[in-house]
Structures are given as structure tokens and as C-alpha cells.
PDB file of C-alpha atoms in Angstrom:
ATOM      1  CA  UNK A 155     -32.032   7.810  27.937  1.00 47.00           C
ATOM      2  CA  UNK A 156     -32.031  11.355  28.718  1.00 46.00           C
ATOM      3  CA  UNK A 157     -30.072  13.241  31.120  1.00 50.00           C
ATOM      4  CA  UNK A 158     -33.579  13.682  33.392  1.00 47.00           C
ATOM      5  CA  UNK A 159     -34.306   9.723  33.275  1.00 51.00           C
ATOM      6  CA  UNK A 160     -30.834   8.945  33.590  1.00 51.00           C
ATOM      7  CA  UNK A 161     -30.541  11.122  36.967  1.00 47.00           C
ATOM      8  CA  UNK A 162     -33.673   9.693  38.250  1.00 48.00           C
ATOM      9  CA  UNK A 163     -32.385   6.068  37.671  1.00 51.00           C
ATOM     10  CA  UNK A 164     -29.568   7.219  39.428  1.00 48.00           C
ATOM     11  CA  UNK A 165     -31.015   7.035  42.484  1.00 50.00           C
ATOM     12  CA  UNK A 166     -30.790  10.204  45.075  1.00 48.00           C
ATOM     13  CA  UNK A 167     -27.642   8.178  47.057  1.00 53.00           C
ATOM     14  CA  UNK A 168     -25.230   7.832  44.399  1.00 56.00           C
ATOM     15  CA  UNK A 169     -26.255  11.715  42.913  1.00 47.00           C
ATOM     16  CA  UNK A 170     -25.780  13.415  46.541  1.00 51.00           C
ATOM     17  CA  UNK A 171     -22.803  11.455  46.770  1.00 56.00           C
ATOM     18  CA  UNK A 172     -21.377  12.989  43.339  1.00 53.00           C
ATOM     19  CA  UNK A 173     -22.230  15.869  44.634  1.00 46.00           C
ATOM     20  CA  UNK A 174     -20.488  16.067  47.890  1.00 50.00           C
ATOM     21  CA  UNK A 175     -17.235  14.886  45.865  1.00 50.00           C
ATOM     22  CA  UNK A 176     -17.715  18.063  43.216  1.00 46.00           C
ATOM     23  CA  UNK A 177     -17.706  20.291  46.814  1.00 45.00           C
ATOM     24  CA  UNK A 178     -15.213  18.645  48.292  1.00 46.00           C
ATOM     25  CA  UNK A 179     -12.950  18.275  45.166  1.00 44.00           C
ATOM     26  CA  UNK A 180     -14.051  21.573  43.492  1.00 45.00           C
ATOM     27  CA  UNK A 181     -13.504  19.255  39.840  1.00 46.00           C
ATOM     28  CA  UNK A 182     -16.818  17.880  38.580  1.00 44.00           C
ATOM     29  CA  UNK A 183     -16.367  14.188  37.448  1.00 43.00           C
ATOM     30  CA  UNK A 184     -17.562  12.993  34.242  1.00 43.00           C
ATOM     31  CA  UNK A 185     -17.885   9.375  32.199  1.00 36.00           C
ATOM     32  CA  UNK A 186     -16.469  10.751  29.102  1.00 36.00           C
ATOM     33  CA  UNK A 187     -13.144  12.467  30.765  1.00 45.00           C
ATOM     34  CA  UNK A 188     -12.341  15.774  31.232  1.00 44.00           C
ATOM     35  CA  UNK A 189     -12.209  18.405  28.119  1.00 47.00           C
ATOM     36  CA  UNK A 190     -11.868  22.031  28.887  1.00 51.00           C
ATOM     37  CA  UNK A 191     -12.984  24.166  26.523  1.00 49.00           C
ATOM     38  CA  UNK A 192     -12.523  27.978  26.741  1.00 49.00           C
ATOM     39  CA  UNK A 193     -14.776  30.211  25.240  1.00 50.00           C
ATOM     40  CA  UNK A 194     -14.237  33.761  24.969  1.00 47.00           C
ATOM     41  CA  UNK A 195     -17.504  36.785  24.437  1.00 48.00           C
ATOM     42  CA  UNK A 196     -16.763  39.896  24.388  1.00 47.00           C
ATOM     43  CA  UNK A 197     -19.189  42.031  26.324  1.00 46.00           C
ATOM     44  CA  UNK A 198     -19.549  45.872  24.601  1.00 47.00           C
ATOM     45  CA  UNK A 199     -21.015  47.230  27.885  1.00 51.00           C
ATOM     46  CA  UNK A 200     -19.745  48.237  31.319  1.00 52.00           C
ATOM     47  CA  UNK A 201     -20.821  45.304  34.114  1.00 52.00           C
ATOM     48  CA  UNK A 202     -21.998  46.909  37.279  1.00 60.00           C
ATOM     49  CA  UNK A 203     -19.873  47.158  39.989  1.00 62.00           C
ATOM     50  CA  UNK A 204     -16.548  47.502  37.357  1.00 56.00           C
ATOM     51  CA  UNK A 205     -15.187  50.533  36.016  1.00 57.00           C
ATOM     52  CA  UNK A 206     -15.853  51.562  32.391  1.00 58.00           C
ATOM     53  CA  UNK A 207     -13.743  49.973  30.052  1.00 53.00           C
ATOM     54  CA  UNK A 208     -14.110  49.882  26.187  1.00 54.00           C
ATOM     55  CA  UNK A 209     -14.470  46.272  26.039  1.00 57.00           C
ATOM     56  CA  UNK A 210     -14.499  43.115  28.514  1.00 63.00           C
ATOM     57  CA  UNK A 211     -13.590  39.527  27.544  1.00 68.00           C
ATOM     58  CA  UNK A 212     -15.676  36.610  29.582  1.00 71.00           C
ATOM     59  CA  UNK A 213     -13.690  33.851  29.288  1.00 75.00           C
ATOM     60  CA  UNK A 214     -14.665  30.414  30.412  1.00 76.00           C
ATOM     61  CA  UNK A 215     -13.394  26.841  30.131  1.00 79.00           C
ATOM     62  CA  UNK A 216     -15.710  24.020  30.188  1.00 77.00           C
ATOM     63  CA  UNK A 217     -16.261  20.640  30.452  1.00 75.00           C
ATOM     64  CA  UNK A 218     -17.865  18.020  27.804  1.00 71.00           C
ATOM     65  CA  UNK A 219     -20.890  18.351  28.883  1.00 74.00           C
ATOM     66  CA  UNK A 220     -20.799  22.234  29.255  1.00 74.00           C
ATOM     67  CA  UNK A 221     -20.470  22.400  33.128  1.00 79.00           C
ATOM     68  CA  UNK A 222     -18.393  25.792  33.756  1.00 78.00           C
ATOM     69  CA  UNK A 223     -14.888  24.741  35.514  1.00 78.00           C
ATOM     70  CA  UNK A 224     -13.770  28.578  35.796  1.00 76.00           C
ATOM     71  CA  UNK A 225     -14.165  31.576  34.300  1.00 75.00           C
ATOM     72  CA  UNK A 226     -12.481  35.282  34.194  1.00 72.00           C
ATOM     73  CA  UNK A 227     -13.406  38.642  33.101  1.00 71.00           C
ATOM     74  CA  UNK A 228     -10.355  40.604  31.714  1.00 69.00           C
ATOM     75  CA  UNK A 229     -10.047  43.889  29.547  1.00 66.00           C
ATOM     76  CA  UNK A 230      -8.053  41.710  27.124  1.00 66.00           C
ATOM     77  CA  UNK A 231      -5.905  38.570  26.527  1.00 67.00           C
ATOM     78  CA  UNK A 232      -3.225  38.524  28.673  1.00 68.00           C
ATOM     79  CA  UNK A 233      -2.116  38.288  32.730  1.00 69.00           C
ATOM     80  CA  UNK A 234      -5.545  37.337  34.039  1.00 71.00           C
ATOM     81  CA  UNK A 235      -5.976  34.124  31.737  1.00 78.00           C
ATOM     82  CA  UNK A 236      -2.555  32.875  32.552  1.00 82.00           C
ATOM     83  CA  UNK A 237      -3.769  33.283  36.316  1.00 82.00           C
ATOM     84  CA  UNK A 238      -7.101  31.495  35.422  1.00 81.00           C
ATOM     85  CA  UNK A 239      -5.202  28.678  33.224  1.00 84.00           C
ATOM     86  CA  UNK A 240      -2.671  28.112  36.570  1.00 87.00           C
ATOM     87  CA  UNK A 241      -6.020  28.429  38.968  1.00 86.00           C
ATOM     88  CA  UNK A 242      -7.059  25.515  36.675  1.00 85.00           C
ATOM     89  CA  UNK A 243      -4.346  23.331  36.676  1.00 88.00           C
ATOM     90  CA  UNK A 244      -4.048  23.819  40.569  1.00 89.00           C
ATOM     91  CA  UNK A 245      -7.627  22.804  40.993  1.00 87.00           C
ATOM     92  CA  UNK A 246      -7.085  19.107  39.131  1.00 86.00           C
ATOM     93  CA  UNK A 247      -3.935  18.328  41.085  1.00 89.00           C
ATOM     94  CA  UNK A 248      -5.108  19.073  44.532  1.00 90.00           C
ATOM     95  CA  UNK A 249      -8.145  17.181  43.676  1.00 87.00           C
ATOM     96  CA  UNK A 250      -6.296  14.685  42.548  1.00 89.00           C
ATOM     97  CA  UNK A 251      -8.315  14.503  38.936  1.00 84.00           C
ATOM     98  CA  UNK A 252      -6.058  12.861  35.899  1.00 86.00           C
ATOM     99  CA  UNK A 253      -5.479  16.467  33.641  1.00 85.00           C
ATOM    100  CA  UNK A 254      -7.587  16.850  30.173  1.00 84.00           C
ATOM    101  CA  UNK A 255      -5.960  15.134  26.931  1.00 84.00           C
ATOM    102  CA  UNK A 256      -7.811  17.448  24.317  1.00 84.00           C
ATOM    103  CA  UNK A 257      -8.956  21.241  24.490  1.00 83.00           C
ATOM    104  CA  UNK A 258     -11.133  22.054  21.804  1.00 81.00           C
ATOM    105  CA  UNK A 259     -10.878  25.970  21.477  1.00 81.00           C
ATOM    106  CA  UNK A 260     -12.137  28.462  19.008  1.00 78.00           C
ATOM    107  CA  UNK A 261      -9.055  30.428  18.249  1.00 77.00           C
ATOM    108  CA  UNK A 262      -5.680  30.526  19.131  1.00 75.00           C
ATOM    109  CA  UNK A 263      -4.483  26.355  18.189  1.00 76.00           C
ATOM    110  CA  UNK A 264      -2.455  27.184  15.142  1.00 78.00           C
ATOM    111  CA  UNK A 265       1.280  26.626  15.865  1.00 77.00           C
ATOM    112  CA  UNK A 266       3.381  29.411  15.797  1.00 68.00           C
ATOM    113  CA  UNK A 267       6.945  29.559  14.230  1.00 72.00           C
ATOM    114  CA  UNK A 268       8.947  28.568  17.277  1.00 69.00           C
ATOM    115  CA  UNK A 269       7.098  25.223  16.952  1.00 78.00           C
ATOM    116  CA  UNK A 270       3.874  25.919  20.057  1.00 80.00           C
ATOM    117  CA  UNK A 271       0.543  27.629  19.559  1.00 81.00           C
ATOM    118  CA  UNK A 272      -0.177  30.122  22.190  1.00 80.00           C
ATOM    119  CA  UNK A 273      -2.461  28.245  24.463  1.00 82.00           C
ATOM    120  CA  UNK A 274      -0.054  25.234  24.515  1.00 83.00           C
ATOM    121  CA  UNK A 275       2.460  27.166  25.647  1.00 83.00           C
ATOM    122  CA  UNK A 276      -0.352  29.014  28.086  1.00 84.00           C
ATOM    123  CA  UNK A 277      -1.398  25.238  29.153  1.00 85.00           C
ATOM    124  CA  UNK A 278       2.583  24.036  29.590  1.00 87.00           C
ATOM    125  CA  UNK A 279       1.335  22.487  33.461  1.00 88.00           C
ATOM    126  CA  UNK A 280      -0.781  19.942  31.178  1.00 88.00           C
ATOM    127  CA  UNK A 281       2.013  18.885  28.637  1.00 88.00           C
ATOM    128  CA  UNK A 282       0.189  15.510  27.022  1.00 89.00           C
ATOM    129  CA  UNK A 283      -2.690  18.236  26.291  1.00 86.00           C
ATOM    130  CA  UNK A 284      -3.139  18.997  22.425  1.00 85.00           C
ATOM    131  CA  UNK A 285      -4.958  21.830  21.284  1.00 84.00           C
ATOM    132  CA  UNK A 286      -7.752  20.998  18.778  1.00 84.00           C
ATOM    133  CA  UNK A 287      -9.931  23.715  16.743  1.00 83.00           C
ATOM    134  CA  UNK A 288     -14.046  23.022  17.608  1.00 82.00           C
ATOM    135  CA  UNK A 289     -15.445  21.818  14.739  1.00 81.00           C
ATOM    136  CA  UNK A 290     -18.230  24.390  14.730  1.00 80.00           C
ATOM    137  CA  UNK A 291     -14.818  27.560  13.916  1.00 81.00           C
ATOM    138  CA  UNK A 292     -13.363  25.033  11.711  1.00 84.00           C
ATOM    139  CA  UNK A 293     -16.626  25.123   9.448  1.00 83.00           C
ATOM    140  CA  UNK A 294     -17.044  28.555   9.672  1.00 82.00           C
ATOM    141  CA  UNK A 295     -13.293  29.242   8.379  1.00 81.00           C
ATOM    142  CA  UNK A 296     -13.911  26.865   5.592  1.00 79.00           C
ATOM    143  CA  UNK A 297     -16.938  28.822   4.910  1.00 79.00           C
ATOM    144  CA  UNK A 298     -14.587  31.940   5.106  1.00 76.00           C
ATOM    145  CA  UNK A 299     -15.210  31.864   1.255  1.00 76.00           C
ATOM    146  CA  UNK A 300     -18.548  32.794   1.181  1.00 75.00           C
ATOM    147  CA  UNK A 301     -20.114  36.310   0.564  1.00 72.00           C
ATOM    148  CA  UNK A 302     -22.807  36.125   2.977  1.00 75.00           C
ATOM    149  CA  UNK A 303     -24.496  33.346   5.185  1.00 75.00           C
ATOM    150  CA  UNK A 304     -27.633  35.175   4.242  1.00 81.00           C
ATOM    151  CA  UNK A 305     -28.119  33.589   0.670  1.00 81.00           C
ATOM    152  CA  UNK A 306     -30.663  31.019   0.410  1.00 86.00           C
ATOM    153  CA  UNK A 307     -27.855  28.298  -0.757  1.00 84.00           C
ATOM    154  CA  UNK A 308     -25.614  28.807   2.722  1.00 84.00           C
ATOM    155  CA  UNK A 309     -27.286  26.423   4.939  1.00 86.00           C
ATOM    156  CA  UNK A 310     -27.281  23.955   1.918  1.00 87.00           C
ATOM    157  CA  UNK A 311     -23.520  24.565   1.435  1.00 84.00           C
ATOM    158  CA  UNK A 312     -23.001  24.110   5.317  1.00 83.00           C
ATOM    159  CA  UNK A 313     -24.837  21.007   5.777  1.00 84.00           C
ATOM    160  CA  UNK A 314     -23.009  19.669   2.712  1.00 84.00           C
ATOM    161  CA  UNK A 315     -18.896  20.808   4.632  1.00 83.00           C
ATOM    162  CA  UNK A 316     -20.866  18.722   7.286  1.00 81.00           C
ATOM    163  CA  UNK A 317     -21.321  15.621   5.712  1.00 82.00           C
ATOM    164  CA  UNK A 318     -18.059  16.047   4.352  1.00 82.00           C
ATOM    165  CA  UNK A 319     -16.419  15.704   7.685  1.00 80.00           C
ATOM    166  CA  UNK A 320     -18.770  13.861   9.957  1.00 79.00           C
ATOM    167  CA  UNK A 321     -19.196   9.608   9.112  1.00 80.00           C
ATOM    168  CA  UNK A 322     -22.397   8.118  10.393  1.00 80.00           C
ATOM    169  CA  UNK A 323     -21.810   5.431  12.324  1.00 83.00           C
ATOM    170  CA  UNK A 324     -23.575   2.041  10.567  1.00 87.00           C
ATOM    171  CA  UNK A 325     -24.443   0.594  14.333  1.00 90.00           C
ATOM    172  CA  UNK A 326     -26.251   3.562  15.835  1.00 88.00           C
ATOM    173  CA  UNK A 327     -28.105   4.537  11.879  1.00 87.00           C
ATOM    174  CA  UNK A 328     -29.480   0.351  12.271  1.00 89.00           C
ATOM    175  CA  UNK A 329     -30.496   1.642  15.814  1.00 91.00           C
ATOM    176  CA  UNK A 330     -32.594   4.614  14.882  1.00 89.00           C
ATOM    177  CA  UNK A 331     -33.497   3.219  12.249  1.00 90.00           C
ATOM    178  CA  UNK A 332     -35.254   0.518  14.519  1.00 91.00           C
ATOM    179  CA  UNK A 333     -36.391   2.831  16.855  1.00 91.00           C
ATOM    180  CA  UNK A 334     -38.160   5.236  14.488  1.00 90.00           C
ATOM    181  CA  UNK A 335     -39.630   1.777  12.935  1.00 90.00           C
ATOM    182  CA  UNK A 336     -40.928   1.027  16.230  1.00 91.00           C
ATOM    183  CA  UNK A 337     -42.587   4.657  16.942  1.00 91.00           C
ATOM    184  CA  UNK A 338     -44.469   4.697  13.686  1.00 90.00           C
ATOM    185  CA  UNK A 339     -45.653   0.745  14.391  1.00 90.00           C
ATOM    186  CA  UNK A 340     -47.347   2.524  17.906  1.00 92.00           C
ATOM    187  CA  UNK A 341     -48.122   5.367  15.791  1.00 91.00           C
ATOM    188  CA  UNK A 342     -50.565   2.902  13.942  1.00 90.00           C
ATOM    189  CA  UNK A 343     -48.702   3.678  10.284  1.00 87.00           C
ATOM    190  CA  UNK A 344     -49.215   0.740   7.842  1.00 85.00           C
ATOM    191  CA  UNK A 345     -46.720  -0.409   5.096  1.00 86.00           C
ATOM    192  CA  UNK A 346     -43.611   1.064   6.771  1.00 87.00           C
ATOM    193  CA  UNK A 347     -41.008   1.226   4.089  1.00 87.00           C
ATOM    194  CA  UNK A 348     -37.465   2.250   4.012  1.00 85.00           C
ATOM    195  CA  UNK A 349     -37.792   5.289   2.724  1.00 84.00           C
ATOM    196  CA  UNK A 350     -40.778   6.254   5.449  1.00 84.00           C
ATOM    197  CA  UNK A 351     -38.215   5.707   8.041  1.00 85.00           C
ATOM    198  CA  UNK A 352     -35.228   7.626   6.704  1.00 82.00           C
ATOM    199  CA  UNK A 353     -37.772  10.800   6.597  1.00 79.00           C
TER     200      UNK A 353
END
């Protein structure tokens, strides 16, 4: 069902009513749990209002479903994350929301020598949190390797790391594979074959 269907079967009671708890609570609720994710872009240009610096860093941290939880503009790593990080943490224990189990990050997971990455020491409030590199960085450092991603072999190469890591599940393939059946049946195809459907 998609995410328009699924908010009109909702019904406009229980959607105001998740809404008044994401004001009153500040922490958006999800099905799925809660996953922060930060991601960092740096911004070349000045923002108005702000004085010139050579560089800013937009930093945000967001949920599953890509719903922004906080975000921070700094010059560089450093004194205003920690403050957004604590902001953070703050925010799920007045609301009373259970803290994240996995943050899924693009940089900065790798343990150092004293036995903590960075942002697990930065996210100490949340100690059952582990610190997972997104699968999307972890492709592109295996891809490290390569020359150029301009070569007409690259997105062959990439879609082959992908299979390489990623398992279809055998339930939700027979699923598809029945609903694609059924859209070419209404589609008034003939002789539907195996190989027809897997196209």
C-alpha cells in the first residue's frame, strides 16, 4: 500500500492524533523503531544571515523513514554536534521515547585504538546504540578500487557488489511474482510464462 493510501485508510482521527503526540512529544513515532541517521553536506557558499566562512557543515540525523529529528550548521566537526547529539538524547528522554538501537552513518563508525569509534563515544547517553556504516558508503568504499564510475562497466560492477550483499527474500519474490502475474492477466497478455514475469 503506499504511504498516500495508507494515510487515507488511516482515517483523519488516528493521523491528527499522531500528530498532536509529535507536538507535544517533539519525537515522531514510527512502526519500525527509531534509527537516527546523521548526514553531513558541506555547503561551499555563505548562507544569508551568517558570516562568511570558508565552508559550513549541515548536519542532520534522521529517522527510518527520513523525517528530520534535528539538525545543526557548524564551520566544522566539533562543539556544536556534541550540543546537537545531547539536544537529541534530551529530546527522547523527556518524551519518554525508548533510545535508537542502530545508527547507520556515513563516516566516522570505524573503532579507534582505545577500543570506541568517535560517534560512539559522541552518542555515550545511548550506550546499547551500535554504530553501523549505510550500506550505500560501504559500496562505494568497496568500489574505492575503481578508476572512474564513468566507464560503461561501473554500474554493471555495482549492481553485481549489490547482489553480493543483498538476499532476496523467497516469500516477497513468490509475491511479486504473483502480483506482476496478475497485472499482465488485466493487461490482457496471453501465455504468461516465467520468464515474461521475471522481466
Amino acid at each position: 500500500m503506499s504511504t498516500a493510501k495508507k494515510h487515507k485508510a488511516m482515517g483523519d482521527g488516528e493521523w491528527m492524533a499522531r500528530l498532536k503526540k509529535f507536538a507535544t512529544t517533539g519525537v515522531w513515532p514510527s512502526e519500525a523503531g527509531n534509527r537516527p541517521a546523521p548526514r553531513q553536506k558541506r555547503s561551499p557558499r555563505s548562507w544569508p544571515g551568517m558570516p562568511t566562512v570558508p565552508a559550513l557543515w549541515l548536519t542532520s540525523i534522521s529517522n527510518e523513514v527520513g523525517q528530520i529529528l534535528i539538525s545543526v550548521l557548524t564551520a566544522q566537526e566539533g562543539p556544536g554536534l556534541d550540543q546537537m547529539v545531547s539536544d537529541l538524547i534530551a529530546r527522547y528522554t523527556q518524551a519518554g521515547v525508548a533510545p535508537p538501537q542502530l545508527l547507520y552513518v556515513d563516516c566516522g563508525c570505524c573503532v579507534e585504538a582505545g577500543g570506541e569509534s568517535k560517534l560512539k563515544t559522541r552518542f555515550s547517553g545511548w550506550p546499547d546504540l551500535v554504530v553501523r556504516l549505510d550500506i550505500y558508503h560501504f559500496l562505494r568504499r568497496l568500489a574505492g578500487g575503481c578508476t572512474t564510475d564513468a566507464h560503461h562497466l561501473y554500474p554493471t560492477f555495482m549492481a553485481s557488489l549489490s547482489v553480493c550483499i543483498f538476499e532476496w527474500d523467497p516469500a516477497d519474490v513468490a509475491l511479486l511474482r504473483m502480483a506482476k502475474r496478475e497485472q499482465l492477466r488485466q493487461e490482457g497478455v496471453s501465455a504468461i510464462t516465467d520468464y515474461l514475469v521475471d522481466r
